mmCIF file of C-alpha atoms in Angstrom:
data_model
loop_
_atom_site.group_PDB
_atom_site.id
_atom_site.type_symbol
_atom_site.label_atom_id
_atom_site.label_comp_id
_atom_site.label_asym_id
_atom_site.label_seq_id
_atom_site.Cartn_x
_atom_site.Cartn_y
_atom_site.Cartn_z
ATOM 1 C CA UNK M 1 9.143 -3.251 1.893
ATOM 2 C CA UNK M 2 11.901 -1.237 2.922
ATOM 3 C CA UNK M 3 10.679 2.113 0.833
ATOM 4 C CA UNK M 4 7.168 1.263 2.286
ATOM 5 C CA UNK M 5 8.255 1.388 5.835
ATOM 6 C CA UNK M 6 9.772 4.968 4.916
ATOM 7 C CA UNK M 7 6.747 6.549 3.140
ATOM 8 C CA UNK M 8 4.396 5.575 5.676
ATOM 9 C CA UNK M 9 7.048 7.437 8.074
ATOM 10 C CA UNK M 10 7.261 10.512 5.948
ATOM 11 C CA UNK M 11 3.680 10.443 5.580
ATOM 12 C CA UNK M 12 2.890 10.450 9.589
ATOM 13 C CA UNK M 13 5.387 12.931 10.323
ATOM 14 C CA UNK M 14 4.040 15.042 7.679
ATOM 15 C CA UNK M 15 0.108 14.758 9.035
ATOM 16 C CA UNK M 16 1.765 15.023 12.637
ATOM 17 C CA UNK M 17 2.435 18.748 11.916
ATOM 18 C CA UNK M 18 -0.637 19.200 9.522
ATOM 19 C CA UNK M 19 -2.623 18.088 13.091
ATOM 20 C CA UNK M 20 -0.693 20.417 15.108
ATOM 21 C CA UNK M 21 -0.316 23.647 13.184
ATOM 22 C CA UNK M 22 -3.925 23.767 11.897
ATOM 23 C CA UNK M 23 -5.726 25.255 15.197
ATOM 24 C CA UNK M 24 -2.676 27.170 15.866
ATOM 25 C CA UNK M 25 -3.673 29.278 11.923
ATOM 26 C CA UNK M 26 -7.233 28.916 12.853
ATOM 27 C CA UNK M 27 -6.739 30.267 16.568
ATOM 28 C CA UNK M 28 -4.918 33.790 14.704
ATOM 29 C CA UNK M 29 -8.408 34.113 13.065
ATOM 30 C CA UNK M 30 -10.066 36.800 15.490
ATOM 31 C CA UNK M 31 -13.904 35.430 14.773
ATOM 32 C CA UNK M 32 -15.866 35.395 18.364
ATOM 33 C CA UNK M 33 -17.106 31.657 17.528
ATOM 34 C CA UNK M 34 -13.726 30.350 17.750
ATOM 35 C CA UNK M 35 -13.569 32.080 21.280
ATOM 36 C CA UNK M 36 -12.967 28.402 22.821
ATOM 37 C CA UNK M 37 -10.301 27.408 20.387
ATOM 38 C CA UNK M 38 -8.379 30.393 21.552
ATOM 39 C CA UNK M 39 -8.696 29.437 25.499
ATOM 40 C CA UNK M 40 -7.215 26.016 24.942
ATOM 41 C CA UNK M 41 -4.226 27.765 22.515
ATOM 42 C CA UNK M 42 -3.735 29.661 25.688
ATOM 43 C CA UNK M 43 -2.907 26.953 27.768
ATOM 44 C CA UNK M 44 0.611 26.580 25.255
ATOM 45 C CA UNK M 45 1.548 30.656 26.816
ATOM 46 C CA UNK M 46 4.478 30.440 29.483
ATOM 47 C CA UNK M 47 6.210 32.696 31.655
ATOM 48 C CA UNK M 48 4.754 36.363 31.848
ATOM 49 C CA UNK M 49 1.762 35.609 29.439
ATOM 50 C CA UNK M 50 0.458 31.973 30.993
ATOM 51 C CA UNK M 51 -2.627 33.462 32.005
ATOM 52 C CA UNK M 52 -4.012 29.498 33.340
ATOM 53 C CA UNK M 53 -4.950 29.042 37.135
ATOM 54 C CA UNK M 54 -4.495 25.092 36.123
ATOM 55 C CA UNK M 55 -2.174 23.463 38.707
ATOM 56 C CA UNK M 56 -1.030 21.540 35.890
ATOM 57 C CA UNK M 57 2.327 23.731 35.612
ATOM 58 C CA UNK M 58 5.849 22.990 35.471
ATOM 59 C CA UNK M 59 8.726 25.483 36.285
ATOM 60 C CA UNK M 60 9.900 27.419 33.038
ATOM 61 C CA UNK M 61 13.903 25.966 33.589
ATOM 62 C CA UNK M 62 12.508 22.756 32.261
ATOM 63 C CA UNK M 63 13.300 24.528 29.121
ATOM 64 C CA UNK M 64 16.602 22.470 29.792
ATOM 65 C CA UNK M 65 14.848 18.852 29.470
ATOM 66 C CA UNK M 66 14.042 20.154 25.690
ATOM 67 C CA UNK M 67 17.462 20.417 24.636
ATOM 68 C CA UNK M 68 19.230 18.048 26.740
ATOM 69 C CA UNK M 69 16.129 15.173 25.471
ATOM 70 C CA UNK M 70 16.884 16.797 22.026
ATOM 71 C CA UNK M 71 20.796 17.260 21.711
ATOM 72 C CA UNK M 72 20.878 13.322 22.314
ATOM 73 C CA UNK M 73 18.049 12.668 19.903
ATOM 74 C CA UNK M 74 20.290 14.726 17.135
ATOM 75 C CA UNK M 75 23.192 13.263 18.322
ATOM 76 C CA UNK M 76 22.245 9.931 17.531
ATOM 77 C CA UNK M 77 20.546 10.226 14.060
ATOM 78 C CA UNK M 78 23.458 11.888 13.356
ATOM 79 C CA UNK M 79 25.925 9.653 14.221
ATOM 80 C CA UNK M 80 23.669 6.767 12.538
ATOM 81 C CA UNK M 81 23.171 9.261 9.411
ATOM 82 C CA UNK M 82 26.886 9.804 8.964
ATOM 83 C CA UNK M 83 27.946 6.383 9.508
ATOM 84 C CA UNK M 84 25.131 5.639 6.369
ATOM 85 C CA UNK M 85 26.705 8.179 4.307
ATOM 86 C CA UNK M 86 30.334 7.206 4.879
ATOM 87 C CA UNK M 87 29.759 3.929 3.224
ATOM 88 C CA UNK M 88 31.446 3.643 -0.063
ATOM 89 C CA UNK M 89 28.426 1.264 -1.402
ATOM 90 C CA UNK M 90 25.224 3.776 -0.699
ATOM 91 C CA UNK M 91 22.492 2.314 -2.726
ATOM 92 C CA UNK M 92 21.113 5.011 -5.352
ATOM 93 C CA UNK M 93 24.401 6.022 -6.823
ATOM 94 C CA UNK M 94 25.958 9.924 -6.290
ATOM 95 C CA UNK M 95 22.770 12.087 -6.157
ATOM 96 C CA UNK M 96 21.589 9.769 -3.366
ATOM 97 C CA UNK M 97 24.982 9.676 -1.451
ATOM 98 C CA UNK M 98 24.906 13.664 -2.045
ATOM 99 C CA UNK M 99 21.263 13.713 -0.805
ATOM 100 C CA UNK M 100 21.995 11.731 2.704
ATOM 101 C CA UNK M 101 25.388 14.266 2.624
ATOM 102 C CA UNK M 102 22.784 17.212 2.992
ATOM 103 C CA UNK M 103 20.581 15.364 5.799
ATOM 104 C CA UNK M 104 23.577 14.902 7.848
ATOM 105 C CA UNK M 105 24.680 18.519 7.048
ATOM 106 C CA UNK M 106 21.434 19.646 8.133
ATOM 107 C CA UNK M 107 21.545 17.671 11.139
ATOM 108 C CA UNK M 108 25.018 19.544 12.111
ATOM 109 C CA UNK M 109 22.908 22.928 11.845
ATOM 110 C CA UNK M 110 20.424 21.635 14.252
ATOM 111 C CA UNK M 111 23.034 20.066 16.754
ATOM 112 C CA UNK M 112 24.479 23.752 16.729
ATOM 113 C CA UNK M 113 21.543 25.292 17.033
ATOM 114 C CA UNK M 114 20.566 22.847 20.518
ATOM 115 C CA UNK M 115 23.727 22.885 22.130
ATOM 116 C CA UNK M 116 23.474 27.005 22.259
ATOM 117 C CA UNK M 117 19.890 26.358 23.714
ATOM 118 C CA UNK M 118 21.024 24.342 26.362
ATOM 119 C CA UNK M 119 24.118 26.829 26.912
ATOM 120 C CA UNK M 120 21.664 29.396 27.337
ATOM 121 C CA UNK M 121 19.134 27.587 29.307
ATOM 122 C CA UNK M 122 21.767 27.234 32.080
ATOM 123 C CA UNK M 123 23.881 30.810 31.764
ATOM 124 C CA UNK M 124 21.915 32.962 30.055
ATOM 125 C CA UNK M 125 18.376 32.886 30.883
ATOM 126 C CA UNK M 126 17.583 33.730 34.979
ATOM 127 C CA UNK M 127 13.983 32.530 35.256
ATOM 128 C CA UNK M 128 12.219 33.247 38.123
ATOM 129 C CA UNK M 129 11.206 31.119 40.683
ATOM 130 C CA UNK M 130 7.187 31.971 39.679
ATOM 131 C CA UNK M 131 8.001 31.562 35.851
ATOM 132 C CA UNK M 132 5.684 28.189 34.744
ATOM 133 C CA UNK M 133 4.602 26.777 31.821
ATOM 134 C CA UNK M 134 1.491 24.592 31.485
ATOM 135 C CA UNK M 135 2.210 20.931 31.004
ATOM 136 C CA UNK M 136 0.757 21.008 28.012
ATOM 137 C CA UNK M 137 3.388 23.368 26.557
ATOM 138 C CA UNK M 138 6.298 21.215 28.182
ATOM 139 C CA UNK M 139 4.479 17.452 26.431
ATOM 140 C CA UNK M 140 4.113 19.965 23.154
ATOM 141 C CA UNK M 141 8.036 20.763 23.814
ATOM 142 C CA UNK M 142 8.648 17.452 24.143
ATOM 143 C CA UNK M 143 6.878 16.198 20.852
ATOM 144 C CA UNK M 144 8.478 19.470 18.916
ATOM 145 C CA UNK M 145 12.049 18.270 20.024
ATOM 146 C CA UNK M 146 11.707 14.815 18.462
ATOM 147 C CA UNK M 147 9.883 15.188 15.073
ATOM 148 C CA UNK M 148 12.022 18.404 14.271
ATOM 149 C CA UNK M 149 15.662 16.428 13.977
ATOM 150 C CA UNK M 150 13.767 13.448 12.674
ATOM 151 C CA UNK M 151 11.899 15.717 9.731
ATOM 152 C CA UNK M 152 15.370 16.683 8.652
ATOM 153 C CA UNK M 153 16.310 13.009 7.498
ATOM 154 C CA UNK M 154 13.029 10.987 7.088
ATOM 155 C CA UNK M 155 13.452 10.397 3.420
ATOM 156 C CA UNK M 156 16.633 7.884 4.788
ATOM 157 C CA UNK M 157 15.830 6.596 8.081
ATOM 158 C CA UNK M 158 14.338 3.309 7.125
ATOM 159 C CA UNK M 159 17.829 2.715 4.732
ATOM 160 C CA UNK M 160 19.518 4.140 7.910
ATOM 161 C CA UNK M 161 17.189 1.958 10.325
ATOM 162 C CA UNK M 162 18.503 -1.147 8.397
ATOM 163 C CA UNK M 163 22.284 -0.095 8.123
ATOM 164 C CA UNK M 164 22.646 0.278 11.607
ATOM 165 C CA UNK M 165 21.282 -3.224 12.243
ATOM 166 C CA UNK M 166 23.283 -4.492 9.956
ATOM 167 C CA UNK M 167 20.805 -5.800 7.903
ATOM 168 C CA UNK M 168 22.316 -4.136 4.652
ATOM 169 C CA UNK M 169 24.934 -5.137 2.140
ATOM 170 C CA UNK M 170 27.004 -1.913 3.679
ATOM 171 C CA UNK M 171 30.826 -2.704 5.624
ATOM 172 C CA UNK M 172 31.220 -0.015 8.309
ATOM 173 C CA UNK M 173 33.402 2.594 7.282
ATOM 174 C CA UNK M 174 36.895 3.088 8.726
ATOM 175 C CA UNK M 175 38.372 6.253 10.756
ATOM 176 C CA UNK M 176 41.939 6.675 9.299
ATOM 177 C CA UNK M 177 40.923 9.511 7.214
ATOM 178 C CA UNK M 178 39.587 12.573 8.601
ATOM 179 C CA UNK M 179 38.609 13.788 4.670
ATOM 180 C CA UNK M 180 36.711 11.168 3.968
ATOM 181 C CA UNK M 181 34.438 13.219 6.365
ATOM 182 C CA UNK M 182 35.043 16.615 5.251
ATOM 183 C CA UNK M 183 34.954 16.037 1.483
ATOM 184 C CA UNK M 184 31.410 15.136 1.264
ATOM 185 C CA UNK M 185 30.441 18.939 2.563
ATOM 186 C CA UNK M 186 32.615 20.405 -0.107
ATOM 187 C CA UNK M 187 30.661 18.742 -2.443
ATOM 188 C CA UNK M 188 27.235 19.926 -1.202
ATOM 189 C CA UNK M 189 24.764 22.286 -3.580
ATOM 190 C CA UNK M 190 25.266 26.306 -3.521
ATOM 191 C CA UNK M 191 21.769 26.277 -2.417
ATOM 192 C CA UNK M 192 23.131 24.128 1.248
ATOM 193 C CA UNK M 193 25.599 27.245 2.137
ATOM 194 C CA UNK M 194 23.259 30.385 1.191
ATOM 195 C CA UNK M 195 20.544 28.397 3.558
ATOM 196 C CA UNK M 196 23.482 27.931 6.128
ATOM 197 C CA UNK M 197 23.985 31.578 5.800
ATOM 198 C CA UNK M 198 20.595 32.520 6.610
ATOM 199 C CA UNK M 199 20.791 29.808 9.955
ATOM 200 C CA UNK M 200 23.782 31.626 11.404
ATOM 201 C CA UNK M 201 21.811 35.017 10.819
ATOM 202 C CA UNK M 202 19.518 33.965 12.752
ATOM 203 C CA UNK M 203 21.811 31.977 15.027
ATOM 204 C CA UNK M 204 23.414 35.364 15.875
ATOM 205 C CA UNK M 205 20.748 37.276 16.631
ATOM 206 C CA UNK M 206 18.754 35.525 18.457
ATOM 207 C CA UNK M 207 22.531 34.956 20.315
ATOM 208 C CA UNK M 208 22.391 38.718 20.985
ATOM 209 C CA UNK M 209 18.422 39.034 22.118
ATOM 210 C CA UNK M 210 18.214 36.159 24.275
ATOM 211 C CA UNK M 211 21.507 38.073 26.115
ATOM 212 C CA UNK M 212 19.256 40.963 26.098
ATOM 213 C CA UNK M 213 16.318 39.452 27.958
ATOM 214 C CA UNK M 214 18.379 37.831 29.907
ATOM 215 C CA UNK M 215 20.982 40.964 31.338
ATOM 216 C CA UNK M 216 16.859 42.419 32.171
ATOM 217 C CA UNK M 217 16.988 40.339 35.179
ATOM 218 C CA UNK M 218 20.404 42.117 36.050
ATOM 219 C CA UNK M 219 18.774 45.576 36.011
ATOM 220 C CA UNK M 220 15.233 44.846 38.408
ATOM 221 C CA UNK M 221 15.975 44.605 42.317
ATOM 222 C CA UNK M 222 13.264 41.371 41.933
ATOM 223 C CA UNK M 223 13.263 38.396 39.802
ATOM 224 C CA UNK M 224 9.446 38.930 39.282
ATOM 225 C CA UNK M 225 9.766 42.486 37.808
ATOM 226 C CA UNK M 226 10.056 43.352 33.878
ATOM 227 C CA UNK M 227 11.570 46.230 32.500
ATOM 228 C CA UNK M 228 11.267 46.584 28.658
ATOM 229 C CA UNK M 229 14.062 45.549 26.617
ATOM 230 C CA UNK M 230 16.104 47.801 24.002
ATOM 231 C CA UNK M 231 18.542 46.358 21.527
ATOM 232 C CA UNK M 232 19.346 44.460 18.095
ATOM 233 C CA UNK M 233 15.814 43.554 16.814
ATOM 234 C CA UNK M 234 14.240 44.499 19.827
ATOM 235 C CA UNK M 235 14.400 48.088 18.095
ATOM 236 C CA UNK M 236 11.812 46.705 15.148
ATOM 237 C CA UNK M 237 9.818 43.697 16.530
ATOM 238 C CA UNK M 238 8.697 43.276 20.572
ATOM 239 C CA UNK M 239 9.490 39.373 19.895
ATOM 240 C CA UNK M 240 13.111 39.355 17.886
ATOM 241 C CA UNK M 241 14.413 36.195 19.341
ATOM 242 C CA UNK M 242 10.965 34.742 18.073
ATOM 243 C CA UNK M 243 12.140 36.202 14.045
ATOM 244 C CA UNK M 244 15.276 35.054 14.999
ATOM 245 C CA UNK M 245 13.842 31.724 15.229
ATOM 246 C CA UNK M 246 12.164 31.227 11.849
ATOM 247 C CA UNK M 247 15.321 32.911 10.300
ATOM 248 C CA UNK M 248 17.215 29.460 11.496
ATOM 249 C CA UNK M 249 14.303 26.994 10.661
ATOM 250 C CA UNK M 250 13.888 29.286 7.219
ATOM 251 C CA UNK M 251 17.754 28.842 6.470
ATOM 252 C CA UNK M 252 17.431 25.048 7.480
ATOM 253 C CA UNK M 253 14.227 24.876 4.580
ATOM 254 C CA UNK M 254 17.065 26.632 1.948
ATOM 255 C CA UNK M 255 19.649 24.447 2.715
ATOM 256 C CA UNK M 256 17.244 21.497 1.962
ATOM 257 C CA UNK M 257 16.789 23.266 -1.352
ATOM 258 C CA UNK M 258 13.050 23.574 -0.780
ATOM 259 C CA UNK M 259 11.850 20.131 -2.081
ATOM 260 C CA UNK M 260 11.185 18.414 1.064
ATOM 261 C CA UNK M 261 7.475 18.931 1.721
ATOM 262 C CA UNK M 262 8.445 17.688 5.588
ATOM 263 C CA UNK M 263 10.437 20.532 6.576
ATOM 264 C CA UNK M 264 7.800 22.873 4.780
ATOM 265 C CA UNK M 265 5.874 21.544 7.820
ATOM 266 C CA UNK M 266 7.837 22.304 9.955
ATOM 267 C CA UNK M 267 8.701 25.760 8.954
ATOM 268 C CA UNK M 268 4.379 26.044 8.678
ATOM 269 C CA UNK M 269 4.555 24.956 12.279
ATOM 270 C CA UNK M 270 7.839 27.024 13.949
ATOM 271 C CA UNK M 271 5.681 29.899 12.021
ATOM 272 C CA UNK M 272 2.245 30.084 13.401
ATOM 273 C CA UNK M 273 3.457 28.983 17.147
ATOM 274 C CA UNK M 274 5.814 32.148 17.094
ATOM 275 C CA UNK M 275 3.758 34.076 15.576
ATOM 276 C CA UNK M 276 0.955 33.481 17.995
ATOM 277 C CA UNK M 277 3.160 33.378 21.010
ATOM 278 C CA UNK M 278 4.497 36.785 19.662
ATOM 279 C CA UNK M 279 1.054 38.217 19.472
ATOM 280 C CA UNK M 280 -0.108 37.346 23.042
ATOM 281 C CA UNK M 281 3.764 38.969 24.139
ATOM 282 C CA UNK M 282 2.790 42.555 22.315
ATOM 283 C CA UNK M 283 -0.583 42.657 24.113
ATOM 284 C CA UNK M 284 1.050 41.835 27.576
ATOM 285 C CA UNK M 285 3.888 44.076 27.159
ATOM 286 C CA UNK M 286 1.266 46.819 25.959
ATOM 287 C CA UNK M 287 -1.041 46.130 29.144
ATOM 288 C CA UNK M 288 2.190 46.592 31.039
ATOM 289 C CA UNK M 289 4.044 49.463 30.146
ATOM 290 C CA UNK M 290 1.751 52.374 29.409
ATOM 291 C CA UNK M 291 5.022 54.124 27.344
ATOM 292 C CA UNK M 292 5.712 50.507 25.198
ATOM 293 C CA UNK M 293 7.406 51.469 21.641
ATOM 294 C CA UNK M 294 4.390 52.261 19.548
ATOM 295 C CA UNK M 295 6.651 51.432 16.334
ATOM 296 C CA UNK M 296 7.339 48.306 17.489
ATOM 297 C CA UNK M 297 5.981 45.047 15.071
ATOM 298 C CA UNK M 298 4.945 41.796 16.801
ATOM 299 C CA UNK M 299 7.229 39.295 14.789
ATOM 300 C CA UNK M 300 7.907 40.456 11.642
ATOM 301 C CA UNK M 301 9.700 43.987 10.953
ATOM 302 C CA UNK M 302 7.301 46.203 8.438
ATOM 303 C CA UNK M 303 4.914 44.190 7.654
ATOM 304 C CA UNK M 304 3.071 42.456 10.973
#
């Protein structure tokens, strides 16, 4: 019953992002029929490219609902994961103790990767008072923030579900040894630390471009002015914190080791949103700055 519960799980998260990535691909496809696919895509645009008269806006500093929503979401299947995995009597034996070992691991990644969105959110990013996004965007931001952390453990969170109820055959583990926590993520696969590698890549840089965008506001007497930004990827790609962003949800599908159809989701999802959202940035920065970078890429450096 148990391992029921948790396929029908995996299998709704997993047609959850099938649903929501599909018109996004379809949408990139520039054939005039799909004209009104592409004005309700539009609706997800925000700040400088939200191109909807619909009153149904919110102000872009919501931004901060996302992570705050989503750092407590993490928070607590993390705590619930690691509790799990602490427990000397895991059913499955070693691989599946080492297997929940790499959810939790990859829900530390994701933890980092919110807390330095919220950070930024409140002392990085100056939005202006006229910056909205459409309230479909924000219930889209919403939905994103909640199946992402989940897709990184779903193959445990009916075992998990049951441990914390104490409905399982598990004792609670104790706190007197601080190894007994770091031990596990010695142990972890080669394949965990070359995909953490490629998350603080990305972590970095988009670090250093969202700092870029947002010293921009620092050098425009008005809040509602743009100036084109230089720097770090900005030099390759007009939307680097965008690459920036599937480097960290690419080095979260490494450290996986690439088996978890889930987070292939995901990664198809965190793909063709940036990708589009890139696109309609290029054509608005291009419509506003009759000298833009002609070398310039939309997303990805040499090749699109």
């Amino acid at each position: 019953m148990e391992e029921e519960v948790g396929m029908r799980l995996v299998s709704l998260l997993q047609a959850a992002w099938i649903l929501i990535t599909l018109p996004i691909v379809v949408g990139l496809v520039p054939f005039p029929g799909l004209a009104w696919l592409h004005t309700i895509l539009m609706l997800g645009n925000r700040g400088k490219i939200l191109q909807s008269n619909s009153k149904l806006t919110v102000p872009q500093r919501f931004f901060s609902h996302f992570y705050t929503m989503a750092i407590l979401w993490t928070t607590l299947l993390l705590v619930a994961m690691w509790s799990y995995a602490t427990t000397s009597h895991v059913a499955g034996g070693e691989s599946h103790a080492n297997n929940v070992w790499l959810s939790v691991f990859l829900l530390v990644l994701m933890e980092l990767h919110l807390l330095r969105r919220l950070y930024e959110t409140f002392y990085v990013f100056n939005y202006s008072p006229s910056a909205r996004m459409h309230i479909f965007t924000y219930l889209l931001g919403l939905f994103f923030y909640v199946m992402a952390p989940l897709s990184l453990c779903c193959n445990f969170a009916s075992q998990v579900f049951d441990f914390v109820k104490g409905k399982g055959h598990m004792s609670r583990p104790g706190f007197d040894n601080i190894w007994m926590f770091v031990t596990p993520f010695l142990r972890l696969p080669w394949y965990a630390w070359i995909g953490a590698a490629i998350f603080f890549w990305g972590w970095v840089h988009q670090l250093r471009c969202h700092h870029i965008l947002g010293s921009l506001r620092d050098k425009t007497k008005k809040l509602e002015e743009y100036v084109i930004p230089y720097g770090d990827w900005f030099e390759y790609v007009s939307s680097p914190h965008y690459t920036a962003e599937i480097v960290i949800y690419g080095g979260l599908v490494m450290a996986s080791g690439g088996v978890d159809l889930s987070l292939w989701l995901l990664f198809a999802f965190v793909v063709a949103n940036l990708v589009y959202t890139a696109k309609e940035t290029q054509g608005w920065y291009r419509r506003k700055f009759e000298h833009y970078p002609c070398n310039r890429y939309i997303i990805l450096p040499f090749v699109y």
